[in-house]
Tab-separated table of C-alpha atoms in Angstrom:
chain	number	residue	atom	x	y	z
H	1	MET	CA	7.717	20.962	5.995
H	2	ASN	CA	4.544	22.227	4.348
H	3	THR	CA	1.210	20.519	4.922
H	4	LEU	CA	-1.754	20.555	2.614
H	5	ASP	CA	-5.063	22.188	3.474
H	6	LEU	CA	-7.124	19.169	4.483
H	7	GLY	CA	-9.350	20.885	7.029
H	8	PHE	CA	-7.569	18.878	9.695
H	9	ASP	CA	-4.786	19.314	12.237
H	10	LEU	CA	-2.235	16.764	11.088
H	11	ASP	CA	-0.344	16.855	14.387
H	12	TRP	CA	-2.615	14.067	15.665
H	13	LEU	CA	-1.247	11.797	12.941
H	14	LEU	CA	2.284	13.153	12.839
H	15	ASN	CA	2.793	12.777	16.609
H	16	SER	CA	2.035	9.069	16.604
H	17	ASP	CA	3.420	5.684	15.645
H	18	PRO	CA	6.163	5.769	12.964
H	19	ALA	CA	4.018	3.487	10.778
H	20	ILE	CA	1.342	6.180	10.630
H	21	ARG	CA	3.667	9.166	10.725
H	22	TRP	CA	5.746	8.197	7.690
H	23	GLN	CA	2.652	7.504	5.562
H	24	ALA	CA	1.074	10.787	6.646
H	25	LEU	CA	4.272	12.592	5.661
H	26	ARG	CA	4.302	10.895	2.257
H	27	ASP	CA	0.604	11.113	1.461
H	28	LEU	CA	-0.587	14.281	3.194
H	29	THR	CA	2.329	16.725	3.276
H	30	GLU	CA	5.008	18.181	1.053
H	31	ALA	CA	7.784	16.574	3.123
H	32	SER	CA	10.997	15.814	1.267
H	33	PRO	CA	11.759	12.227	0.159
H	34	ASP	CA	14.675	12.171	2.614
H	35	ALA	CA	12.406	13.118	5.527
H	36	VAL	CA	9.881	10.454	4.534
H	37	ALA	CA	12.605	7.799	4.180
H	38	ALA	CA	14.106	8.675	7.558
H	39	GLU	CA	10.750	8.270	9.261
H	40	ARG	CA	10.037	5.031	7.408
H	41	ALA	CA	13.330	3.600	8.630
H	42	ARG	CA	12.004	3.854	12.219
H	43	VAL	CA	9.112	1.434	11.571
H	44	PRO	CA	10.946	-1.854	12.275
H	45	ARG	CA	12.640	-0.415	15.354
H	46	GLU	CA	9.812	1.459	17.115
H	47	GLY	CA	6.098	1.149	17.700
H	48	LEU	CA	3.802	-1.274	15.913
H	49	GLY	CA	6.343	-2.552	13.385
H	50	ALA	CA	8.836	-3.396	16.112
H	51	LYS	CA	6.138	-5.122	18.180
H	52	ILE	CA	5.113	-7.295	15.243
H	53	LEU	CA	8.700	-8.369	14.582
H	54	ALA	CA	9.340	-9.017	18.282
H	55	THR	CA	6.334	-11.346	18.623
H	56	GLN	CA	7.314	-13.678	15.763
H	57	GLU	CA	8.033	-17.256	16.831
H	58	PRO	CA	11.389	-18.903	15.992
H	59	ASP	CA	9.679	-20.991	13.293
H	60	GLY	CA	8.517	-17.863	11.475
H	61	SER	CA	4.889	-17.948	12.613
H	62	TRP	CA	2.832	-15.649	14.805
H	63	ARG	CA	0.606	-17.301	17.394
H	64	ARG	CA	-2.345	-16.471	19.581
H	65	PRO	CA	-4.001	-18.949	21.969
H	66	ASP	CA	-6.991	-20.820	20.548
H	67	THR	CA	-6.330	-19.409	17.058
H	68	PRO	CA	-5.128	-21.435	14.043
H	69	VAL	CA	-1.501	-20.669	13.266
H	70	TRP	CA	-2.281	-19.745	9.659
H	71	LEU	CA	-4.824	-17.155	10.792
H	72	SER	CA	-2.477	-15.374	13.184
H	73	THR	CA	0.467	-15.584	10.812
H	74	LEU	CA	-1.217	-14.444	7.616
H	75	PHE	CA	-3.037	-11.476	9.108
H	76	THR	CA	-0.113	-10.378	11.261
H	77	MET	CA	2.075	-10.320	8.137
H	78	LEU	CA	-0.612	-8.348	6.313
H	79	LEU	CA	-0.565	-5.875	9.199
H	80	LEU	CA	3.225	-5.639	8.887
H	81	ARG	CA	2.730	-4.852	5.203
H	82	ALA	CA	0.189	-2.160	6.172
H	83	THR	CA	2.826	-0.457	8.335
H	84	GLY	CA	4.743	0.179	5.108
H	85	VAL	CA	7.967	-1.204	6.543
H	86	ASP	CA	10.672	-0.983	3.863
H	87	PRO	CA	10.455	-4.470	2.397
H	88	VAL	CA	12.908	-5.511	-0.282
H	89	GLU	CA	15.958	-3.378	-1.007
H	90	PRO	CA	18.920	-4.839	0.958
H	91	ALA	CA	20.475	-1.401	1.328
H	92	ARG	CA	17.363	-0.100	3.103
H	93	THR	CA	15.567	-3.078	4.614
H	94	ASP	CA	16.163	-3.603	8.306
H	95	PRO	CA	17.842	-6.967	9.076
H	96	ALA	CA	14.967	-7.823	11.420
H	97	VAL	CA	12.533	-7.646	8.490
H	98	GLN	CA	14.787	-9.736	6.278
H	99	SER	CA	15.119	-12.329	9.033
H	100	ALA	CA	11.375	-12.445	9.711
H	101	VAL	CA	10.531	-13.089	6.057
H	102	ALA	CA	13.315	-15.656	5.696
H	103	ARG	CA	12.058	-17.639	8.710
H	104	ALA	CA	8.530	-17.740	7.328
H	105	GLU	CA	9.747	-18.826	3.912
H	106	ALA	CA	12.040	-21.558	5.238
H	107	ASN	CA	9.841	-23.104	7.898
H	108	LEU	CA	6.143	-22.708	7.178
H	109	ARG	CA	4.128	-25.104	5.028
H	110	TRP	CA	0.408	-25.330	4.330
H	111	SER	CA	-0.987	-28.688	5.384
H	112	ASN	CA	-4.498	-30.162	5.419
H	113	GLU	CA	-3.675	-32.868	7.944
H	114	PRO	CA	-5.762	-33.023	10.062
H	115	TRP	CA	-7.113	-29.614	8.952
H	116	TRP	CA	-5.813	-26.611	7.082
H	117	ASP	CA	-3.066	-24.898	9.011
H	118	LEU	CA	0.612	-24.029	8.867
H	119	ARG	CA	3.132	-26.659	9.902
H	120	GLY	CA	6.828	-27.326	9.547
H	121	PRO	CA	8.736	-28.475	6.446
H	122	GLU	CA	8.170	-32.096	7.431
H	123	SER	CA	4.483	-31.765	6.509
H	124	GLY	CA	5.379	-31.720	2.813
H	125	GLY	CA	2.779	-29.060	2.044
H	126	ASN	CA	3.121	-25.937	-0.089
H	127	PRO	CA	5.655	-23.391	1.151
H	128	PHE	CA	3.923	-20.451	2.780
H	129	PHE	CA	4.297	-18.030	-0.138
H	130	GLU	CA	2.782	-20.564	-2.569
H	131	GLY	CA	-0.616	-20.372	-0.845
H	132	GLU	CA	-3.347	-22.925	-0.184
H	133	GLU	CA	-6.866	-23.397	-1.578
H	134	GLU	CA	-9.109	-20.363	-1.114
H	135	PRO	CA	-8.655	-17.221	-3.232
H	136	CYS	CA	-9.431	-14.867	-0.340
H	137	ILE	CA	-6.490	-16.354	1.564
H	138	ASN	CA	-4.299	-16.654	-1.512
H	139	GLY	CA	-4.876	-13.002	-2.400
H	140	GLY	CA	-3.369	-12.066	0.945
H	141	VAL	CA	-0.514	-14.549	0.527
H	142	LEU	CA	0.252	-13.177	-2.936
H	143	ALA	CA	0.233	-9.611	-1.567
H	144	ILE	CA	2.676	-10.240	1.269
H	145	GLY	CA	4.867	-12.529	-0.822
H	146	ALA	CA	5.190	-9.918	-3.556
H	147	TYR	CA	5.646	-7.068	-1.086
H	148	PHE	CA	8.407	-8.873	0.797
H	149	GLY	CA	10.336	-9.967	-2.267
H	150	HIS	CA	8.788	-13.373	-3.002
H	151	PRO	CA	6.326	-12.841	-5.880
H	152	ASN	CA	4.889	-16.216	-6.863
H	153	GLU	CA	3.871	-16.459	-10.509
H	154	THR	CA	2.186	-19.852	-10.053
H	155	LEU	CA	-0.092	-18.409	-7.393
H	156	ALA	CA	-0.817	-15.330	-9.501
H	157	ARG	CA	-1.766	-17.508	-12.474
H	158	ARG	CA	-3.994	-19.639	-10.289
H	159	LEU	CA	-5.920	-16.577	-9.138
H	160	ILE	CA	-6.317	-15.325	-12.699
H	161	HIS	CA	-7.666	-18.756	-13.685
H	162	GLU	CA	-10.170	-18.658	-10.798
H	163	GLN	CA	-11.682	-15.323	-11.847
H	164	LEU	CA	-15.433	-15.666	-12.443
H	165	ASP	CA	-17.383	-14.470	-15.466
H	166	ASP	CA	-18.711	-11.413	-13.617
H	167	GLY	CA	-15.131	-10.221	-13.049
H	168	GLY	CA	-14.649	-10.999	-9.380
H	169	TRP	CA	-13.750	-13.965	-7.205
H	170	ASN	CA	-15.508	-16.123	-4.617
H	171	CYS	CA	-14.100	-18.678	-2.179
H	172	ASP	CA	-17.263	-20.754	-2.725
H	173	ALA	CA	-16.606	-21.144	-6.468
H	174	PRO	CA	-17.228	-23.187	-8.523
H	175	LYS	CA	-20.352	-23.950	-6.469
H	176	SER	CA	-21.115	-20.227	-6.520
H	177	LYS	CA	-21.133	-18.502	-9.903
H	178	CYS	CA	-21.411	-15.006	-8.383
H	179	SER	CA	-18.449	-13.137	-6.981
H	180	SER	CA	-17.951	-11.896	-3.443
H	181	PHE	CA	-16.936	-8.334	-2.548
H	182	HIS	CA	-14.780	-9.766	0.268
H	183	THR	CA	-12.825	-12.209	-1.879
H	184	THR	CA	-12.534	-9.807	-4.792
H	185	ILE	CA	-10.797	-7.052	-2.806
H	186	CYS	CA	-8.370	-9.586	-1.304
H	187	VAL	CA	-7.382	-10.848	-4.748
H	188	LEU	CA	-7.168	-7.378	-6.281
H	189	GLU	CA	-4.763	-6.263	-3.564
H	190	GLY	CA	-2.640	-9.344	-4.205
H	191	LEU	CA	-2.567	-8.852	-7.966
H	192	LEU	CA	-1.668	-5.175	-7.609
H	193	GLU	CA	1.220	-5.992	-5.294
H	194	TYR	CA	2.371	-8.736	-7.651
H	195	GLU	CA	2.175	-6.388	-10.627
H	196	ARG	CA	4.423	-3.925	-8.810
H	197	ALA	CA	6.972	-6.615	-7.948
H	198	ALA	CA	7.118	-8.411	-11.305
H	199	SER	CA	8.870	-7.145	-14.386
H	200	PRO	CA	6.558	-5.052	-16.595
H	201	THR	CA	7.968	-6.959	-19.579
H	202	SER	CA	7.200	-10.404	-18.144
H	203	GLU	CA	4.877	-12.723	-20.018
H	204	ILE	CA	2.273	-12.577	-17.265
H	205	ALA	CA	2.167	-8.768	-16.975
H	206	PRO	CA	-0.627	-8.219	-19.556
H	207	GLU	CA	-2.699	-10.991	-17.973
H	208	ILE	CA	-2.340	-9.468	-14.518
H	209	ALA	CA	-3.360	-6.045	-15.813
H	210	ALA	CA	-6.380	-7.435	-17.684
H	211	SER	CA	-7.503	-9.471	-14.670
H	212	ARG	CA	-7.256	-6.470	-12.389
H	213	ARG	CA	-9.302	-4.341	-14.780
H	214	LYS	CA	-12.073	-6.945	-14.795
H	215	GLY	CA	-12.036	-7.144	-11.003
H	216	GLU	CA	-12.121	-3.365	-10.701
H	217	GLU	CA	-15.075	-3.228	-13.076
H	218	TYR	CA	-16.910	-5.721	-10.867
H	219	LEU	CA	-16.669	-3.225	-7.985
H	220	LEU	CA	-17.232	-0.096	-10.064
H	221	LYS	CA	-20.408	-1.444	-11.678
H	222	ARG	CA	-21.748	-1.800	-8.147
H	223	ALA	CA	-20.568	1.680	-7.061
H	224	LEU	CA	-18.341	-0.207	-4.556
H	225	PHE	CA	-21.242	-1.156	-2.259
H	226	ARG	CA	-24.499	-1.736	-4.157
H	227	ARG	CA	-26.265	-4.759	-5.581
H	228	LEU	CA	-26.055	-4.802	-9.348
H	229	SER	CA	-29.628	-6.061	-9.667
H	230	THR	CA	-31.435	-3.512	-7.471
H	231	GLY	CA	-28.965	-0.765	-6.580
H	232	GLU	CA	-29.607	-1.400	-2.884
H	233	ILE	CA	-26.786	-1.509	-0.344
H	234	ALA	CA	-25.379	-5.017	-0.682
H	235	ASN	CA	-24.349	-5.277	2.969
H	236	PRO	CA	-24.579	-2.566	5.687
H	237	GLU	CA	-21.168	-3.694	6.949
H	238	PHE	CA	-19.620	-2.381	3.726
H	239	LEU	CA	-20.217	1.122	5.099
H	240	GLN	CA	-18.507	0.375	8.426
H	241	LEU	CA	-14.836	1.316	8.313
H	242	ALA	CA	-12.600	-1.354	9.779
H	243	PHE	CA	-8.954	-1.668	10.684
H	244	PRO	CA	-7.433	-4.135	10.398
H	245	PRO	CA	-9.953	-5.449	7.854
H	246	ARG	CA	-8.707	-9.053	7.767
H	247	TYR	CA	-10.607	-10.458	4.754
H	248	HIS	CA	-13.630	-8.189	5.251
H	249	TYR	CA	-14.671	-5.657	2.628
H	250	ASP	CA	-15.659	-2.038	3.206
H	251	ILE	CA	-15.731	1.101	1.090
H	252	LEU	CA	-12.593	2.615	2.626
H	253	ARG	CA	-10.590	-0.514	1.882
H	254	ALA	CA	-11.846	-0.451	-1.713
H	255	LEU	CA	-11.211	3.274	-2.164
H	256	ASP	CA	-7.707	2.940	-0.761
H	257	TYR	CA	-7.083	0.161	-3.276
H	258	PHE	CA	-8.168	2.403	-6.171
H	259	ARG	CA	-5.928	5.161	-4.775
H	260	ALA	CA	-2.972	2.788	-4.532
H	261	ALA	CA	-3.600	1.645	-8.110
H	262	ASP	CA	-3.641	5.344	-9.120
H	263	LEU	CA	-6.527	4.818	-11.520
H	264	PRO	CA	-8.020	7.669	-13.544
H	265	PRO	CA	-11.159	9.376	-12.179
H	266	ASP	CA	-14.366	7.406	-12.410
H	267	SER	CA	-17.784	8.837	-11.629
H	268	ARG	CA	-18.859	5.495	-10.179
H	269	LEU	CA	-16.693	6.202	-7.120
H	270	ARG	CA	-18.678	9.319	-6.253
H	271	ASP	CA	-21.303	7.738	-3.984
H	272	ALA	CA	-18.676	5.911	-1.954
H	273	ILE	CA	-16.632	9.109	-1.639
H	274	HIS	CA	-19.696	11.003	-0.391
H	275	LEU	CA	-20.409	8.286	2.159
H	276	LEU	CA	-16.816	8.425	3.342
H	277	GLU	CA	-17.040	12.207	3.720
H	278	SER	CA	-20.318	11.858	5.645
H	279	LYS	CA	-18.601	9.695	8.266
H	280	ARG	CA	-16.093	12.416	9.136
H	281	GLN	CA	-16.520	13.702	12.672
H	282	PRO	CA	-16.744	17.421	13.597
H	283	ASP	CA	-13.087	17.319	14.719
H	284	GLY	CA	-12.032	16.121	11.251
H	285	ARG	CA	-11.330	12.540	12.299
H	286	TRP	CA	-12.905	9.204	11.437
H	287	LEU	CA	-13.979	6.592	13.960
H	288	LEU	CA	-13.056	2.938	14.115
H	289	ASP	CA	-16.333	1.228	13.256
H	290	ARG	CA	-15.002	-2.320	13.396
H	291	ALA	CA	-11.757	-4.115	14.255
H	292	TYR	CA	-11.198	-7.621	12.967
H	293	ASP	CA	-8.189	-8.086	15.233
H	294	GLU	CA	-9.109	-11.398	16.883
H	295	PRO	CA	-6.241	-13.383	15.346
H	296	LEU	CA	-3.503	-10.853	16.100
H	297	ALA	CA	-0.934	-11.569	18.767
H	298	LEU	CA	-0.740	-7.901	19.789
H	299	SER	CA	-2.989	-4.907	20.375
H	300	LEU	CA	-3.250	-1.981	17.969
H	301	GLY	CA	-4.250	0.430	20.714
H	302	GLU	CA	-7.478	1.592	19.020
H	303	SER	CA	-11.016	0.983	20.270
H	304	VAL	CA	-14.222	0.568	18.299
H	305	GLY	CA	-16.308	3.734	18.446
H	306	GLU	CA	-13.297	5.942	19.140
H	307	PRO	CA	-11.275	8.119	16.732
H	308	SER	CA	-8.944	6.000	14.619
H	309	ARG	CA	-5.613	7.211	13.308
H	310	TRP	CA	-5.515	4.367	10.783
H	311	ASN	CA	-8.944	5.170	9.367
H	312	THR	CA	-8.250	8.897	9.408
H	313	LEU	CA	-4.943	8.478	7.575
H	314	ARG	CA	-6.511	6.295	4.894
H	315	ALA	CA	-9.617	8.463	4.512
H	316	LEU	CA	-7.630	11.679	4.151
H	317	ARG	CA	-5.306	10.260	1.528
H	318	VAL	CA	-8.233	8.829	-0.412
H	319	LEU	CA	-9.965	12.211	-0.423
H	320	ARG	CA	-6.769	13.965	-1.437
H	321	TRP	CA	-6.224	11.491	-4.293
H	322	TYR	CA	-9.822	11.742	-5.450
H	323	GLY	CA	-9.748	15.522	-5.325
H	324	GLN	CA	-6.600	15.653	-7.406
H	325	GLN	CA	-8.016	13.177	-9.902
H	326	THR	CA	-11.216	15.146	-10.435
H	327	GLN	CA	-9.810	18.683	-10.570
């Protein structure tokens, strides 16, 4: 197995959780497809992926004391998606993953009685993969539904319809006419995942592509972190690299989205790339600046202020992608 010259000893990533190892093999080395697939197959059986599947409740939810069920469930499923567990193909997908998704689909409903949360089928609310009211939540629902084989066209169309004139989205719309970085990245991730899952010849495909381009332009016009009006940093937290991000925006999350979308080079990414490079530590790693892990029913094993394998993996693959794009 050949590794690329990244100015970094990849053993720290490769000798870790299968969820990180398989993505490092795919994104940062010249490992064969068979080697990558073999490592990916370990995710639902070992480490973080196995822990997530083991903590699911019989009704398909994930729970943490004093936390709304929807919060724990949605963001735990998004974390499962982040592990890259093989999601859809019956020949490859682990039965535990198939069972977990089936339980969520069959049993969980959105209900606003007496407040928004997930309840059983008797509530009569929307099935889980059909989403609820807010686009930041629905972007995440669309992403996991599409990733795990349940792309919902109605939800995708709703998000397209809710796009604001400036190109982004905001959970406070229509009261707010200006988009939010936070909501916009959540929706973009959902639309990208939906676009991958849906047929490229479907009627909605051109609409999805056009909506994504407008949302991407919203971020690019702002260099991923600046106010359009003044050029100042829109929010200092955008420069703090978080994992898991929950619904929160930061430049690494945005850059990893552009990498995943495999977009052509754009000079408006340059400032964010330089900021990402500036946060690299002398040992070649990146720290965990923030962790929005309050709703999760399990620990990720990383501490704020310490080196983060998740941030390092994502930062290295972003820099590799950007370097290849601009050569």
